[in-house]
mmCIF file of C-alpha atoms in Angstrom:
data_model
loop_
_atom_site.group_PDB
_atom_site.id
_atom_site.type_symbol
_atom_site.label_atom_id
_atom_site.label_comp_id
_atom_site.label_asym_id
_atom_site.label_seq_id
_atom_site.Cartn_x
_atom_site.Cartn_y
_atom_site.Cartn_z
ATOM 1 C CA UNK A 1 43.538 -78.768 13.841
ATOM 2 C CA UNK A 2 41.045 -76.764 12.678
ATOM 3 C CA UNK A 3 38.029 -75.363 14.641
ATOM 4 C CA UNK A 4 35.425 -77.970 13.906
ATOM 5 C CA UNK A 5 37.295 -81.455 15.238
ATOM 6 C CA UNK A 6 38.656 -78.977 18.176
ATOM 7 C CA UNK A 7 34.654 -78.221 18.977
ATOM 8 C CA UNK A 8 34.475 -82.571 18.291
ATOM 9 C CA UNK A 9 37.278 -82.657 20.727
ATOM 10 C CA UNK A 10 36.042 -80.901 22.976
ATOM 11 C CA UNK A 11 32.242 -83.156 22.695
ATOM 12 C CA UNK A 12 33.825 -86.267 22.974
ATOM 13 C CA UNK A 13 35.312 -84.861 26.792
ATOM 14 C CA UNK A 14 31.861 -83.108 28.144
ATOM 15 C CA UNK A 15 28.849 -85.031 25.786
ATOM 16 C CA UNK A 16 30.621 -88.311 25.469
ATOM 17 C CA UNK A 17 30.766 -88.337 28.470
ATOM 18 C CA UNK A 18 27.258 -87.426 29.697
ATOM 19 C CA UNK A 19 26.067 -89.318 26.809
ATOM 20 C CA UNK A 20 27.879 -92.713 28.118
ATOM 21 C CA UNK A 21 26.937 -92.307 32.304
ATOM 22 C CA UNK A 22 23.615 -92.077 30.852
ATOM 23 C CA UNK A 23 23.231 -94.734 28.166
ATOM 24 C CA UNK A 24 26.019 -97.189 29.296
ATOM 25 C CA UNK A 25 28.110 -97.455 25.260
ATOM 26 C CA UNK A 26 30.372 -100.214 24.559
ATOM 27 C CA UNK A 27 31.801 -99.813 21.479
ATOM 28 C CA UNK A 28 32.922 -102.636 19.196
ATOM 29 C CA UNK A 29 35.347 -101.980 16.070
ATOM 30 C CA UNK A 30 36.521 -98.873 15.585
ATOM 31 C CA UNK A 31 40.122 -99.794 14.909
ATOM 32 C CA UNK A 32 38.373 -100.646 11.231
ATOM 33 C CA UNK A 33 37.859 -96.615 10.660
ATOM 34 C CA UNK A 34 40.539 -94.998 8.388
ATOM 35 C CA UNK A 35 42.021 -92.154 10.072
ATOM 36 C CA UNK A 36 42.650 -90.342 7.015
ATOM 37 C CA UNK A 37 40.809 -89.746 3.926
ATOM 38 C CA UNK A 38 37.595 -89.520 2.915
ATOM 39 C CA UNK A 39 34.707 -91.815 4.337
ATOM 40 C CA UNK A 40 31.226 -92.208 4.594
ATOM 41 C CA UNK A 41 29.414 -93.783 7.553
ATOM 42 C CA UNK A 42 26.534 -95.745 6.726
ATOM 43 C CA UNK A 43 24.048 -96.744 9.992
ATOM 44 C CA UNK A 44 20.897 -97.146 11.200
ATOM 45 C CA UNK A 45 19.032 -94.947 13.345
ATOM 46 C CA UNK A 46 16.419 -95.786 16.683
ATOM 47 C CA UNK A 47 16.697 -92.633 18.657
ATOM 48 C CA UNK A 48 17.491 -89.072 19.771
ATOM 49 C CA UNK A 49 20.033 -90.883 21.542
ATOM 50 C CA UNK A 50 21.939 -92.057 18.473
ATOM 51 C CA UNK A 51 23.650 -89.143 17.192
ATOM 52 C CA UNK A 52 25.614 -88.486 20.399
ATOM 53 C CA UNK A 53 26.453 -92.268 21.222
ATOM 54 C CA UNK A 54 27.774 -92.503 17.514
ATOM 55 C CA UNK A 55 30.089 -89.215 17.171
ATOM 56 C CA UNK A 56 31.735 -90.499 20.990
ATOM 57 C CA UNK A 57 32.019 -93.500 19.488
ATOM 58 C CA UNK A 58 33.609 -91.996 16.432
ATOM 59 C CA UNK A 59 37.806 -91.841 15.909
ATOM 60 C CA UNK A 60 37.255 -89.359 13.318
ATOM 61 C CA UNK A 61 35.219 -85.930 13.576
ATOM 62 C CA UNK A 62 32.538 -86.789 11.567
ATOM 63 C CA UNK A 63 29.648 -83.950 9.327
ATOM 64 C CA UNK A 64 26.501 -85.703 9.998
ATOM 65 C CA UNK A 65 23.698 -85.030 8.018
ATOM 66 C CA UNK A 66 20.927 -83.947 10.058
ATOM 67 C CA UNK A 67 16.725 -83.161 8.814
ATOM 68 C CA UNK A 68 16.680 -79.652 8.435
ATOM 69 C CA UNK A 69 13.595 -79.410 11.846
ATOM 70 C CA UNK A 70 16.251 -80.370 13.943
ATOM 71 C CA UNK A 71 18.714 -77.404 12.580
ATOM 72 C CA UNK A 72 15.515 -74.897 13.268
ATOM 73 C CA UNK A 73 15.094 -75.523 16.808
ATOM 74 C CA UNK A 74 16.741 -73.156 19.030
ATOM 75 C CA UNK A 75 20.093 -73.542 20.301
ATOM 76 C CA UNK A 76 19.494 -77.457 19.044
ATOM 77 C CA UNK A 77 20.779 -76.119 15.791
ATOM 78 C CA UNK A 78 23.638 -74.457 16.266
ATOM 79 C CA UNK A 79 25.047 -76.911 18.668
ATOM 80 C CA UNK A 80 24.452 -79.508 15.469
ATOM 81 C CA UNK A 81 26.200 -76.595 13.028
ATOM 82 C CA UNK A 82 29.486 -75.961 15.591
ATOM 83 C CA UNK A 83 29.882 -80.162 15.038
ATOM 84 C CA UNK A 84 29.871 -79.449 11.561
ATOM 85 C CA UNK A 85 26.223 -80.578 11.286
ATOM 86 C CA UNK A 86 24.568 -80.069 7.937
ATOM 87 C CA UNK A 87 20.615 -79.549 6.961
ATOM 88 C CA UNK A 88 18.490 -82.481 3.934
ATOM 89 C CA UNK A 89 15.083 -81.774 3.523
ATOM 90 C CA UNK A 90 13.210 -85.383 4.345
ATOM 91 C CA UNK A 91 11.105 -86.475 1.176
ATOM 92 C CA UNK A 92 12.623 -84.402 -1.792
ATOM 93 C CA UNK A 93 15.765 -83.554 -3.935
ATOM 94 C CA UNK A 94 17.812 -81.420 -1.913
ATOM 95 C CA UNK A 95 21.000 -81.078 -4.662
ATOM 96 C CA UNK A 96 21.965 -78.100 -1.932
ATOM 97 C CA UNK A 97 22.597 -81.381 0.773
ATOM 98 C CA UNK A 98 24.206 -83.437 -1.708
ATOM 99 C CA UNK A 99 26.332 -81.144 -3.051
ATOM 100 C CA UNK A 100 27.531 -80.762 0.676
ATOM 101 C CA UNK A 101 27.759 -84.573 1.017
ATOM 102 C CA UNK A 102 30.160 -84.890 -2.285
ATOM 103 C CA UNK A 103 32.501 -82.243 -1.575
ATOM 104 C CA UNK A 104 32.700 -83.442 2.207
ATOM 105 C CA UNK A 105 34.369 -86.627 1.241
ATOM 106 C CA UNK A 106 35.809 -84.846 -1.198
ATOM 107 C CA UNK A 107 37.989 -82.567 0.981
ATOM 108 C CA UNK A 108 39.171 -85.702 2.963
ATOM 109 C CA UNK A 109 36.479 -86.071 5.537
ATOM 110 C CA UNK A 110 34.044 -88.574 7.348
ATOM 111 C CA UNK A 111 30.141 -88.137 6.290
ATOM 112 C CA UNK A 112 28.598 -89.938 9.058
ATOM 113 C CA UNK A 113 24.696 -90.272 7.866
ATOM 114 C CA UNK A 114 21.602 -93.174 9.374
ATOM 115 C CA UNK A 115 21.166 -94.187 6.170
ATOM 116 C CA UNK A 116 17.348 -95.496 6.726
ATOM 117 C CA UNK A 117 15.752 -91.542 6.891
ATOM 118 C CA UNK A 118 14.336 -91.912 9.986
ATOM 119 C CA UNK A 119 14.374 -93.201 13.109
ATOM 120 C CA UNK A 120 13.046 -96.841 12.906
ATOM 121 C CA UNK A 121 10.097 -97.320 15.627
ATOM 122 C CA UNK A 122 10.310 -101.102 15.133
ATOM 123 C CA UNK A 123 13.444 -101.354 16.656
ATOM 124 C CA UNK A 124 14.845 -103.302 14.091
ATOM 125 C CA UNK A 125 16.893 -101.899 11.247
ATOM 126 C CA UNK A 126 15.376 -100.813 8.248
ATOM 127 C CA UNK A 127 15.322 -100.123 4.630
ATOM 128 C CA UNK A 128 18.699 -98.463 2.748
ATOM 129 C CA UNK A 129 17.842 -95.244 1.047
ATOM 130 C CA UNK A 130 20.659 -94.643 -2.042
ATOM 131 C CA UNK A 131 22.420 -91.810 -1.123
ATOM 132 C CA UNK A 132 25.511 -92.561 1.024
ATOM 133 C CA UNK A 133 25.596 -95.270 -1.588
ATOM 134 C CA UNK A 134 25.898 -92.689 -4.293
ATOM 135 C CA UNK A 135 28.261 -90.506 -2.607
ATOM 136 C CA UNK A 136 30.748 -93.749 -1.847
ATOM 137 C CA UNK A 137 30.345 -94.595 -5.518
ATOM 138 C CA UNK A 138 30.527 -90.830 -7.436
ATOM 139 C CA UNK A 139 32.997 -89.698 -5.036
ATOM 140 C CA UNK A 140 35.259 -93.558 -5.099
ATOM 141 C CA UNK A 141 35.788 -93.184 -1.414
ATOM 142 C CA UNK A 142 35.176 -96.375 1.181
ATOM 143 C CA UNK A 143 31.439 -97.033 3.160
ATOM 144 C CA UNK A 144 31.511 -98.113 6.938
ATOM 145 C CA UNK A 145 28.912 -99.685 7.909
ATOM 146 C CA UNK A 146 27.415 -99.746 11.309
ATOM 147 C CA UNK A 147 25.099 -100.975 13.916
ATOM 148 C CA UNK A 148 23.658 -99.613 17.181
ATOM 149 C CA UNK A 149 21.621 -101.696 19.004
ATOM 150 C CA UNK A 150 19.872 -101.026 22.898
ATOM 151 C CA UNK A 151 18.734 -97.270 21.422
ATOM 152 C CA UNK A 152 15.446 -98.705 20.722
ATOM 153 C CA UNK A 153 15.114 -99.662 24.364
ATOM 154 C CA UNK A 154 16.530 -96.006 25.760
ATOM 155 C CA UNK A 155 14.463 -93.724 27.201
ATOM 156 C CA UNK A 156 15.618 -90.264 29.541
ATOM 157 C CA UNK A 157 16.663 -92.412 33.189
ATOM 158 C CA UNK A 158 16.431 -96.000 32.507
ATOM 159 C CA UNK A 159 20.334 -96.253 31.668
ATOM 160 C CA UNK A 160 19.590 -98.923 29.271
ATOM 161 C CA UNK A 161 23.116 -99.359 27.684
ATOM 162 C CA UNK A 162 23.751 -99.136 23.838
ATOM 163 C CA UNK A 163 26.128 -100.626 21.559
ATOM 164 C CA UNK A 164 27.810 -99.864 18.557
ATOM 165 C CA UNK A 165 29.853 -102.312 15.646
ATOM 166 C CA UNK A 166 32.068 -100.796 13.375
ATOM 167 C CA UNK A 167 31.975 -102.859 10.177
ATOM 168 C CA UNK A 168 34.405 -103.144 7.528
ATOM 169 C CA UNK A 169 35.436 -100.438 5.103
ATOM 170 C CA UNK A 170 32.937 -101.555 2.092
ATOM 171 C CA UNK A 171 34.237 -100.687 -1.600
ATOM 172 C CA UNK A 172 31.727 -100.507 -4.878
ATOM 173 C CA UNK A 173 34.505 -101.344 -7.730
ATOM 174 C CA UNK A 174 32.494 -102.836 -11.211
ATOM 175 C CA UNK A 175 29.210 -101.705 -9.774
ATOM 176 C CA UNK A 176 28.036 -98.348 -12.171
ATOM 177 C CA UNK A 177 26.923 -94.640 -11.395
ATOM 178 C CA UNK A 178 22.957 -94.072 -11.588
ATOM 179 C CA UNK A 179 20.595 -95.941 -10.274
ATOM 180 C CA UNK A 180 21.100 -99.370 -10.565
ATOM 181 C CA UNK A 181 24.745 -99.580 -9.184
ATOM 182 C CA UNK A 182 23.573 -97.496 -6.174
ATOM 183 C CA UNK A 183 20.343 -99.456 -5.661
ATOM 184 C CA UNK A 184 22.503 -102.437 -5.886
ATOM 185 C CA UNK A 185 25.146 -100.834 -3.214
ATOM 186 C CA UNK A 186 22.084 -99.724 -1.221
ATOM 187 C CA UNK A 187 21.207 -103.528 -0.355
ATOM 188 C CA UNK A 188 24.666 -104.726 0.113
ATOM 189 C CA UNK A 189 25.142 -102.165 2.999
ATOM 190 C CA UNK A 190 21.702 -102.955 4.524
ATOM 191 C CA UNK A 191 22.922 -106.201 4.435
ATOM 192 C CA UNK A 192 26.035 -105.590 6.570
ATOM 193 C CA UNK A 193 24.482 -103.081 8.813
ATOM 194 C CA UNK A 194 21.674 -105.927 9.680
ATOM 195 C CA UNK A 195 23.927 -108.609 9.739
ATOM 196 C CA UNK A 196 26.324 -106.617 12.279
ATOM 197 C CA UNK A 197 22.748 -105.548 13.965
ATOM 198 C CA UNK A 198 22.275 -109.483 14.626
ATOM 199 C CA UNK A 199 25.818 -110.139 16.379
ATOM 200 C CA UNK A 200 24.916 -106.429 19.027
ATOM 201 C CA UNK A 201 21.445 -108.494 19.633
ATOM 202 C CA UNK A 202 23.809 -111.960 20.329
ATOM 203 C CA UNK A 203 26.855 -109.709 22.486
ATOM 204 C CA UNK A 204 24.137 -108.233 24.605
ATOM 205 C CA UNK A 205 22.767 -112.052 25.337
ATOM 206 C CA UNK A 206 25.511 -112.646 26.234
ATOM 207 C CA UNK A 207 26.560 -109.788 28.415
ATOM 208 C CA UNK A 208 28.667 -107.452 26.156
ATOM 209 C CA UNK A 209 32.421 -109.019 26.131
ATOM 210 C CA UNK A 210 34.619 -106.044 25.663
ATOM 211 C CA UNK A 211 36.611 -108.951 24.170
ATOM 212 C CA UNK A 212 34.491 -109.492 21.397
ATOM 213 C CA UNK A 213 34.643 -108.630 17.760
ATOM 214 C CA UNK A 214 32.065 -108.147 14.651
ATOM 215 C CA UNK A 215 31.680 -110.185 11.780
ATOM 216 C CA UNK A 216 33.866 -108.504 8.831
#
């Protein structure tokens, strides 16, 4: 176990427990996550509670991309980096971030990305950017779509429930490396995240039964 894995193990007990208390969490389909090998995890994003909730729900250590502004916040930046997070400059080409993303999966690790690029204040998953698909295609690793629901209603102190659904691993054989292939793969990921999210909406309406299984 390396240092980052050890910090994640501690974080699941400490931060994970705290998040579960303030945002009662239910996780569906985590058994679909491959336990080894390079992997891209592609999730939607509503709230700042999403990163710790997703991290606690993941059976694997995830090296997560986060905006550079968050890394500059005293204390928060150091905490994020201790969990393996790395910065990205939004709205511009960031070759250093792309290099890190590719190296993470090349080394057999899981890369975590909120693929819309920013929080969706509409309360509905948004357009998927091409970065996650680019890494999956260029490094020939699977991508797992993830939907988060409930965090768009969460505020500190209201204890709104948050649910997470893991999809099945996606691969993109036959799609070319380059803009056209990345765009088509991103559309596939976007459709799957929306499907998983809509399923979570229905599951919440049913009271979040524990034995529900997300669509494949």
